[in-house]
Amino acid sequence: MQKAEAIVLTGGSAYGLDAATGVMAWLEEQGRGVRVGADPTHVVPVVPAACVFDLGRGGDFRARPDAALGRAAVEAAAASAPGARVREGGVGAGTGAAVGPMKGGVGSASVVLGSGITVAALVVANAAGSVMDPETGVLYGELFQGRVDYPEARVHEAARRRLAEIAAKNAPPLLNTTLAVVATDADLSKAQAQKLAGTAHDGIARAVRPAHLLNDGDTVFTLATGQRALDAEHPLALNELLAAGADMVTRAIVRAVRAAESVSGPGGEWLSVRGVVRGSVTGVVGRALGCEPPRRRAGARSVPRRRWVRCASAGWLISCGDCPGCVTRWRSARSQGTRPAMDALFVHALERITHIT
C-alpha cells in the first residue's frame, strides 16, 4: 500500500482500536480507500491505528473510545481548516495519558527547514519513564532546546516531596505507550519514510527517561505528502529530515506535558508540570515572606479567603497565605522598588504584578 487515508491514535488499549471502525465507516461513505471491485463504492480504507494503555485511570475500566467516538473524531478533523491549531494537553488520546507520576497528553511541533520542507510531529505522551530530571527539576526535553532555567533548590525539593506523596497513593502503572506521527511535505519512498520513523524514536529517548521499556509499546508513524522533492544532487539530503523528525518529537512531548492540566479522581491523581511547580512555589513564597497559613478565626464558619498575587510575567497565581501583611509587603516592594527575601524564581515578577485580588 502506498497511501493511508487516516491514522488513528486512541486510548483504551486494544479496546480503543474500535475507534478505527468508525473512521473507516465514514471514509467508506466518502468513497475513499483502495478500490476492490467494479463498483466505485467498493473500497477498503487504509487506516493504521495504535492505542495507549490508560484503562482505569479515570476510575472506570470500561470507559474507553468506541466506533462512535472515532466517527466523531474523523468528522471533526474533516471539518477543520488546513493549518488549524491542534488542541494539546489532556485531550483526545491524551485524556488518560500519564508520564511516570505526572500527567501526560497530546503535543505537537513543526519546523520549516532551510530547504523549504516542513517536518511536524504529533505525540501522545504516555510513558512509564519520567519527563523530569529528579536531580534538577528540569524537563529532559528542554535540555535540547537552549538555555534552561533551573528551579531554586527549595522549590525543587518541595516538588519532589509532593510527587513522591502522590506516586505512593496511585497504583503503579502496568503498561504505557507513547505514540507519534511524524509528517512532512517531502516526497519520500517507503524506505525513507521507515527510516524517518525509526530515527524519530530518538526524540522520545531525549524527552523521557528511561524510554522504550518492556511495558512501553512506543510506536511512530511517518506520513509524506510528496509535495516537495528532496535535492537529487545530494544523496544525504534526507539527513536534515531525520534530525528534524527527532527534534520535533522531543518538542511535542515537552508541549504535551506543559499543556496538560492536573487530574484527580477515583482512578488516582496526576499532577501536571504546572501543578507541581505552582503547588511547590506557593509554600516557598509564603515561608519566605514570613506568612502564616490561614486559620479559622474564633466563631468563624470557614477559613478566611486566601489573597492571591497575579504575576504577569510567569502567568501564575501566587498564594502567600491569608495575612494582610503579605499584600502590604508586595505593594510596598512594588512602590519602593525593594525586593523581599523570597524565592529567586519570582524575583523578576515584582515589577510585573498587574493586580491583587
CSV table of C-alpha atoms in Angstrom, one decimal:
chain,number,residue,atom,x,y,z
A,1,MET,CA,0.0,0.0,0.0
A,2,GLN,CA,1.3,3.4,-0.9
A,3,LYS,CA,-1.4,5.6,0.7
A,4,ALA,CA,-3.2,5.8,4.0
A,5,GLU,CA,-6.5,7.6,4.3
A,6,ALA,CA,-6.1,8.4,8.0
A,7,ILE,CA,-4.2,7.4,11.1
A,8,VAL,CA,-6.0,6.8,14.4
A,9,LEU,CA,-4.3,7.4,17.8
A,10,THR,CA,-6.6,6.3,20.6
A,11,GLY,CA,-6.8,5.5,24.3
A,12,GLY,CA,-8.4,2.4,25.8
A,13,SER,CA,-5.7,-0.1,25.0
A,14,ALA,CA,-6.8,-2.7,22.4
A,15,TYR,CA,-10.5,-1.9,23.2
A,16,GLY,CA,-9.9,1.6,21.9
A,17,LEU,CA,-9.0,0.3,18.4
A,18,ASP,CA,-12.7,0.1,17.8
A,19,ALA,CA,-12.4,3.8,17.1
A,20,ALA,CA,-10.8,2.9,13.8
A,21,THR,CA,-14.0,1.2,12.8
A,22,GLY,CA,-15.9,4.4,13.0
A,23,VAL,CA,-13.2,6.2,11.0
A,24,MET,CA,-13.3,3.5,8.3
A,25,ALA,CA,-17.1,3.6,8.1
A,26,TRP,CA,-17.0,7.4,7.4
A,27,LEU,CA,-14.2,7.0,4.8
A,28,GLU,CA,-16.2,4.3,3.1
A,29,GLU,CA,-19.2,6.6,2.8
A,30,GLN,CA,-16.9,9.2,1.1
A,31,GLY,CA,-15.6,6.6,-1.3
A,32,ARG,CA,-12.1,6.9,0.0
A,33,GLY,CA,-9.9,3.8,0.1
A,34,VAL,CA,-8.4,1.1,-2.1
A,35,ARG,CA,-10.9,0.1,-4.8
A,36,VAL,CA,-11.6,-3.6,-4.7
A,37,GLY,CA,-14.5,-4.0,-7.1
A,38,ALA,CA,-16.2,-2.8,-10.2
A,39,ASP,CA,-18.5,-0.5,-8.2
A,40,PRO,CA,-16.7,2.7,-7.2
A,41,THR,CA,-18.2,2.4,-3.7
A,42,HIS,CA,-16.4,-0.9,-3.2
A,43,VAL,CA,-13.4,0.4,-1.3
A,44,VAL,CA,-11.3,-0.6,1.7
A,45,PRO,CA,-9.9,2.5,3.5
A,46,VAL,CA,-6.3,2.0,4.8
A,47,VAL,CA,-6.3,3.3,8.4
A,48,PRO,CA,-3.3,2.4,10.5
A,49,ALA,CA,-4.2,2.7,14.2
A,50,ALA,CA,-2.4,2.5,17.6
A,51,CYS,CA,-3.5,2.8,21.1
A,52,VAL,CA,-2.1,3.8,24.5
A,53,PHE,CA,-2.8,1.9,27.7
A,54,ASP,CA,-4.8,4.1,30.0
A,55,LEU,CA,-7.5,1.7,31.2
A,56,GLY,CA,-9.0,2.6,34.6
A,57,ARG,CA,-7.2,5.9,35.1
A,58,GLY,CA,-10.5,7.7,35.2
A,59,GLY,CA,-11.9,5.3,37.7
A,60,ASP,CA,-14.0,3.2,35.3
A,61,PHE,CA,-12.2,0.3,33.5
A,62,ARG,CA,-15.0,0.2,30.9
A,63,ALA,CA,-14.7,3.9,29.9
A,64,ARG,CA,-12.9,3.8,26.5
A,65,PRO,CA,-13.2,5.0,22.9
A,66,ASP,CA,-15.6,3.2,20.6
A,67,ALA,CA,-16.6,3.4,16.9
A,68,ALA,CA,-19.0,6.4,17.5
A,69,LEU,CA,-16.2,8.4,19.1
A,70,GLY,CA,-13.9,7.5,16.2
A,71,ARG,CA,-16.5,8.7,13.7
A,72,ALA,CA,-17.0,11.9,15.6
A,73,ALA,CA,-13.2,12.5,15.6
A,74,VAL,CA,-12.8,12.0,11.8
A,75,GLU,CA,-15.8,14.2,11.1
A,76,ALA,CA,-14.3,17.0,13.3
A,77,ALA,CA,-10.9,16.5,11.5
A,78,ALA,CA,-12.5,16.8,8.1
A,79,ALA,CA,-14.4,19.9,9.1
A,80,SER,CA,-11.3,21.7,10.4
A,81,ALA,CA,-9.4,24.1,8.2
A,82,PRO,CA,-5.9,23.2,6.9
A,83,GLY,CA,-3.4,24.6,9.4
A,84,ALA,CA,-5.9,24.8,12.2
A,85,ARG,CA,-4.5,24.9,15.7
A,86,VAL,CA,-4.1,21.5,17.3
A,87,ARG,CA,-5.5,21.1,20.7
A,88,GLU,CA,-2.9,20.0,23.2
A,89,GLY,CA,-2.8,18.5,26.7
A,90,GLY,CA,-5.3,16.1,28.2
A,91,VAL,CA,-7.5,15.9,25.1
A,92,GLY,CA,-8.3,13.1,22.6
A,93,ALA,CA,-6.0,10.1,23.0
A,94,GLY,CA,-4.1,12.1,25.7
A,95,THR,CA,-7.1,12.3,28.0
A,96,GLY,CA,-5.9,9.4,30.2
A,97,ALA,CA,-2.2,9.7,29.4
A,98,ALA,CA,0.5,9.8,32.1
A,99,VAL,CA,4.3,10.1,32.1
A,100,GLY,CA,5.7,8.5,35.2
A,101,PRO,CA,3.9,10.1,38.1
A,102,MET,CA,2.8,13.1,36.1
A,103,LYS,CA,0.0,14.0,33.7
A,104,GLY,CA,0.7,13.4,30.0
A,105,GLY,CA,-1.2,14.3,26.9
A,106,VAL,CA,-1.1,15.4,23.3
A,107,GLY,CA,1.5,17.7,21.9
A,108,SER,CA,2.6,19.0,18.5
A,109,ALA,CA,5.5,20.8,17.0
A,110,SER,CA,6.7,21.7,13.5
A,111,VAL,CA,9.6,23.4,11.7
A,112,VAL,CA,10.3,24.6,8.2
A,113,LEU,CA,13.8,23.6,7.1
A,114,GLY,CA,16.2,25.7,5.0
A,115,SER,CA,15.2,23.7,2.0
A,116,GLY,CA,11.6,24.8,2.4
A,117,ILE,CA,10.5,21.3,3.5
A,118,THR,CA,8.2,21.1,6.6
A,119,VAL,CA,8.6,18.5,9.3
A,120,ALA,CA,6.0,18.1,12.0
A,121,ALA,CA,5.2,15.8,14.9
A,122,LEU,CA,2.1,14.9,16.8
A,123,VAL,CA,2.7,12.9,20.0
A,124,VAL,CA,0.6,11.2,22.7
A,125,ALA,CA,2.9,11.2,25.7
A,126,ASN,CA,2.1,8.2,27.9
A,127,ALA,CA,5.4,6.7,29.1
A,128,ALA,CA,6.5,4.6,32.0
A,129,GLY,CA,9.6,6.8,32.4
A,130,SER,CA,9.7,10.4,33.6
A,131,VAL,CA,9.9,13.7,31.7
A,132,MET,CA,11.5,15.5,34.6
A,133,ASP,CA,15.1,15.1,35.9
A,134,PRO,CA,14.7,14.2,39.6
A,135,GLU,CA,18.0,15.9,40.4
A,136,THR,CA,17.4,19.3,38.9
A,137,GLY,CA,13.6,19.5,38.3
A,138,VAL,CA,14.2,20.4,34.6
A,139,LEU,CA,12.3,18.7,31.8
A,140,TYR,CA,14.7,16.4,29.9
A,141,GLY,CA,13.3,17.6,26.6
A,142,GLU,CA,14.1,21.2,27.3
A,143,LEU,CA,17.8,20.5,27.7
A,144,PHE,CA,17.9,20.2,23.9
A,145,GLN,CA,16.1,23.5,23.3
A,146,GLY,CA,18.7,26.0,24.5
A,147,ARG,CA,19.4,27.5,27.9
A,148,VAL,CA,17.1,26.3,30.7
A,149,ASP,CA,16.1,27.9,34.0
A,150,TYR,CA,16.8,25.6,36.9
A,151,PRO,CA,14.3,25.9,39.8
A,152,GLU,CA,15.6,27.1,43.1
A,153,ALA,CA,16.7,24.2,45.4
A,154,ARG,CA,13.8,24.7,47.9
A,155,VAL,CA,11.2,24.8,45.2
A,156,HIS,CA,12.7,21.6,43.6
A,157,GLU,CA,12.8,19.8,46.9
A,158,ALA,CA,9.2,20.7,47.7
A,159,ALA,CA,8.2,19.4,44.2
A,160,ARG,CA,10.0,16.1,44.7
A,161,ARG,CA,8.2,15.5,48.0
A,162,ARG,CA,4.8,16.3,46.5
A,163,LEU,CA,5.3,14.0,43.6
A,164,ALA,CA,6.6,11.2,45.8
A,165,GLU,CA,3.5,11.5,48.1
A,166,ILE,CA,1.1,11.3,45.1
A,167,ALA,CA,3.0,8.4,43.4
A,168,ALA,CA,2.7,6.5,46.7
A,169,LYS,CA,-1.1,6.8,46.6
A,170,ASN,CA,-1.5,5.8,43.0
A,171,ALA,CA,-1.3,2.2,41.8
A,172,PRO,CA,1.8,1.6,39.8
A,173,PRO,CA,1.1,1.7,36.0
A,174,LEU,CA,1.1,-1.8,34.4
A,175,LEU,CA,1.5,-0.7,30.8
A,176,ASN,CA,2.1,2.5,28.9
A,177,THR,CA,2.9,3.6,25.3
A,178,THR,CA,4.0,6.8,23.6
A,179,LEU,CA,2.6,7.3,20.1
A,180,ALA,CA,3.8,9.7,17.5
A,181,VAL,CA,3.1,10.7,13.9
A,182,VAL,CA,5.9,12.5,12.0
A,183,ALA,CA,4.6,14.2,8.9
A,184,THR,CA,6.4,16.0,6.1
A,185,ASP,CA,5.5,17.5,2.7
A,186,ALA,CA,8.7,15.9,1.2
A,187,ASP,CA,8.5,13.2,-1.4
A,188,LEU,CA,9.7,10.1,0.3
A,189,SER,CA,10.0,6.5,-0.7
A,190,LYS,CA,8.6,3.8,1.7
A,191,ALA,CA,12.2,3.0,2.8
A,192,GLN,CA,12.9,6.7,3.5
A,193,ALA,CA,9.7,7.0,5.5
A,194,GLN,CA,10.6,4.0,7.5
A,195,LYS,CA,14.0,5.5,8.3
A,196,LEU,CA,12.4,8.7,9.4
A,197,ALA,CA,10.0,6.8,11.7
A,198,GLY,CA,12.9,4.9,13.2
A,199,THR,CA,15.1,7.9,14.0
A,200,ALA,CA,12.1,9.8,15.4
A,201,HIS,CA,12.3,7.4,18.3
A,202,ASP,CA,15.4,9.2,19.4
A,203,GLY,CA,13.1,12.1,20.2
A,204,ILE,CA,11.3,10.0,22.7
A,205,ALA,CA,14.5,8.9,24.3
A,206,ARG,CA,15.6,12.6,24.7
A,207,ALA,CA,12.4,13.6,26.4
A,208,VAL,CA,11.6,10.5,28.6
A,209,ARG,CA,14.0,8.6,30.8
A,210,PRO,CA,14.1,5.6,30.9
A,211,ALA,CA,12.4,5.1,27.5
A,212,HIS,CA,11.4,2.1,25.4
A,213,LEU,CA,11.0,-0.2,28.3
A,214,LEU,CA,9.2,-3.6,28.1
A,215,ASN,CA,5.9,-2.0,29.3
A,216,ASP,CA,6.3,0.8,26.7
A,217,GLY,CA,4.8,-0.1,23.3
A,218,ASP,CA,6.2,3.1,21.7
A,219,THR,CA,5.1,3.5,18.1
A,220,VAL,CA,5.9,6.1,15.4
A,221,PHE,CA,4.1,6.6,12.1
A,222,THR,CA,5.5,8.6,9.2
A,223,LEU,CA,3.4,10.4,6.6
A,224,ALA,CA,4.7,12.1,3.5
A,225,THR,CA,2.5,14.2,1.2
A,226,GLY,CA,5.1,14.2,-1.7
A,227,GLN,CA,4.7,17.9,-2.5
A,228,ARG,CA,8.4,18.8,-2.3
A,229,ALA,CA,11.2,16.7,-3.8
A,230,LEU,CA,14.5,16.1,-2.0
A,231,ASP,CA,17.6,17.5,-3.6
A,232,ALA,CA,18.6,14.8,-6.1
A,233,GLU,CA,22.1,16.2,-6.2
A,234,HIS,CA,22.7,15.4,-2.6
A,235,PRO,CA,22.3,11.7,-1.6
A,236,LEU,CA,22.3,12.6,2.1
A,237,ALA,CA,19.5,15.2,1.7
A,238,LEU,CA,17.3,13.0,3.9
A,239,ASN,CA,19.6,13.6,6.9
A,240,GLU,CA,18.1,17.0,7.8
A,241,LEU,CA,14.6,15.4,7.9
A,242,LEU,CA,15.9,12.7,10.1
A,243,ALA,CA,17.3,15.2,12.6
A,244,ALA,CA,14.3,17.4,12.4
A,245,GLY,CA,11.9,14.5,13.0
A,246,ALA,CA,13.6,13.5,16.2
A,247,ASP,CA,13.7,17.1,17.4
A,248,MET,CA,10.0,17.7,16.7
A,249,VAL,CA,9.1,14.6,18.7
A,250,THR,CA,11.1,15.9,21.6
A,251,ARG,CA,9.5,19.3,21.4
A,252,ALA,CA,6.0,17.8,21.0
A,253,ILE,CA,6.4,15.8,24.2
A,254,VAL,CA,7.5,18.9,26.1
A,255,ARG,CA,4.5,20.8,24.8
A,256,ALA,CA,2.2,17.9,25.7
A,257,VAL,CA,3.2,17.9,29.4
A,258,ARG,CA,3.4,21.7,29.5
A,259,ALA,CA,-0.2,21.9,28.2
A,260,ALA,CA,-1.6,19.2,30.4
A,261,GLU,CA,-3.7,20.0,33.5
A,262,SER,CA,-3.6,18.2,36.8
A,263,VAL,CA,-6.2,15.4,37.2
A,264,SER,CA,-7.6,14.0,40.4
A,265,GLY,CA,-10.4,11.4,40.6
A,266,PRO,CA,-11.4,7.9,41.5
A,267,GLY,CA,-8.6,6.5,39.4
A,268,GLY,CA,-5.9,8.4,41.1
A,269,GLU,CA,-4.1,11.8,41.0
A,270,TRP,CA,-1.7,13.0,38.4
A,271,LEU,CA,-0.1,16.4,38.7
A,272,SER,CA,0.8,18.5,35.6
A,273,VAL,CA,4.2,20.2,35.3
A,274,ARG,CA,2.5,23.5,36.1
A,275,GLY,CA,0.7,21.9,39.0
A,276,VAL,CA,3.9,20.6,40.5
A,277,VAL,CA,5.7,24.0,40.2
A,278,ARG,CA,2.7,26.1,41.3
A,279,GLY,CA,2.0,24.0,44.3
A,280,SER,CA,5.6,24.0,45.4
A,281,VAL,CA,6.4,27.7,44.9
A,282,THR,CA,3.2,28.6,46.8
A,283,GLY,CA,4.6,27.2,50.0
A,284,VAL,CA,8.1,28.5,49.4
A,285,VAL,CA,7.0,32.1,48.7
A,286,GLY,CA,4.7,32.1,51.7
A,287,ARG,CA,7.5,30.9,54.0
A,288,ALA,CA,10.0,33.4,52.5
A,289,LEU,CA,7.6,36.3,53.2
A,290,GLY,CA,7.0,35.1,56.7
A,291,CYS,CA,3.3,34.5,56.1
A,292,GLU,CA,1.3,32.3,58.4
A,293,PRO,CA,-1.1,29.7,56.8
A,294,PRO,CA,-4.8,30.7,57.0
A,295,ARG,CA,-6.5,29.8,60.2
A,296,ARG,CA,-10.1,29.6,61.3
A,297,ARG,CA,-10.9,32.7,63.4
A,298,ALA,CA,-12.8,32.2,66.6
A,299,GLY,CA,-16.5,32.0,65.8
A,300,ALA,CA,-15.9,31.9,62.1
A,301,ARG,CA,-17.6,29.3,59.9
A,302,SER,CA,-14.7,28.8,57.5
A,303,VAL,CA,-11.0,29.6,56.9
A,304,PRO,CA,-10.5,33.2,55.6
A,305,ARG,CA,-10.2,33.6,51.9
A,306,ARG,CA,-6.6,33.5,50.6
A,307,ARG,CA,-5.1,36.5,49.0
A,308,TRP,CA,-3.6,35.9,45.6
A,309,VAL,CA,-1.0,37.9,43.7
A,310,ARG,CA,-1.0,37.6,39.9
A,311,CYS,CA,2.4,37.6,38.2
A,312,ALA,CA,2.0,38.8,34.6
A,313,SER,CA,5.5,37.6,33.7
A,314,ALA,CA,5.2,34.0,34.9
A,315,GLY,CA,1.5,33.7,34.3
A,316,TRP,CA,0.8,32.0,37.7
A,317,LEU,CA,-1.3,32.9,40.7
A,318,ILE,CA,0.9,33.0,43.8
A,319,SER,CA,-0.7,32.5,47.1
A,320,CYS,CA,1.1,33.7,50.2
A,321,GLY,CA,-1.4,32.9,52.9
A,322,ASP,CA,-4.3,35.0,54.2
A,323,CYS,CA,-2.5,37.8,56.0
A,324,PRO,CA,-2.9,41.5,55.2
A,325,GLY,CA,0.9,41.9,55.9
A,326,CYS,CA,1.6,39.7,52.9
A,327,VAL,CA,-0.3,42.0,50.5
A,328,THR,CA,1.2,45.1,52.2
A,329,ARG,CA,4.7,43.8,51.6
A,330,TRP,CA,4.0,43.1,47.9
A,331,ARG,CA,2.6,46.6,47.4
A,332,SER,CA,5.5,48.2,49.3
A,333,ALA,CA,8.0,46.3,47.3
A,334,ARG,CA,6.4,47.4,44.1
A,335,SER,CA,6.2,51.1,45.0
A,336,GLN,CA,9.6,51.3,46.6
A,337,GLY,CA,11.4,49.0,44.2
A,338,THR,CA,12.7,46.8,47.1
A,339,ARG,CA,12.8,43.1,46.9
A,340,PRO,CA,11.8,41.0,49.9
A,341,ALA,CA,13.7,37.8,50.6
A,342,MET,CA,11.7,35.4,48.5
A,343,ASP,CA,12.3,32.6,46.1
A,344,ALA,CA,14.6,33.6,43.3
A,345,LEU,CA,12.1,32.2,40.7
A,346,PHE,CA,9.8,35.1,41.3
A,347,VAL,CA,12.2,38.0,41.9
A,348,HIS,CA,11.7,39.1,38.3
A,349,ALA,CA,8.0,39.3,38.9
A,350,LEU,CA,7.9,42.1,41.4
A,351,GLU,CA,7.7,44.9,38.8
A,352,ARG,CA,5.1,42.9,36.8
A,353,ILE,CA,2.3,42.5,39.2
A,354,THR,CA,-0.9,43.5,37.4
A,355,HIS,CA,-3.4,43.4,40.2
A,356,ILE,CA,-4.2,41.9,43.5
A,357,THR,CA,-7.5,40.1,44.2
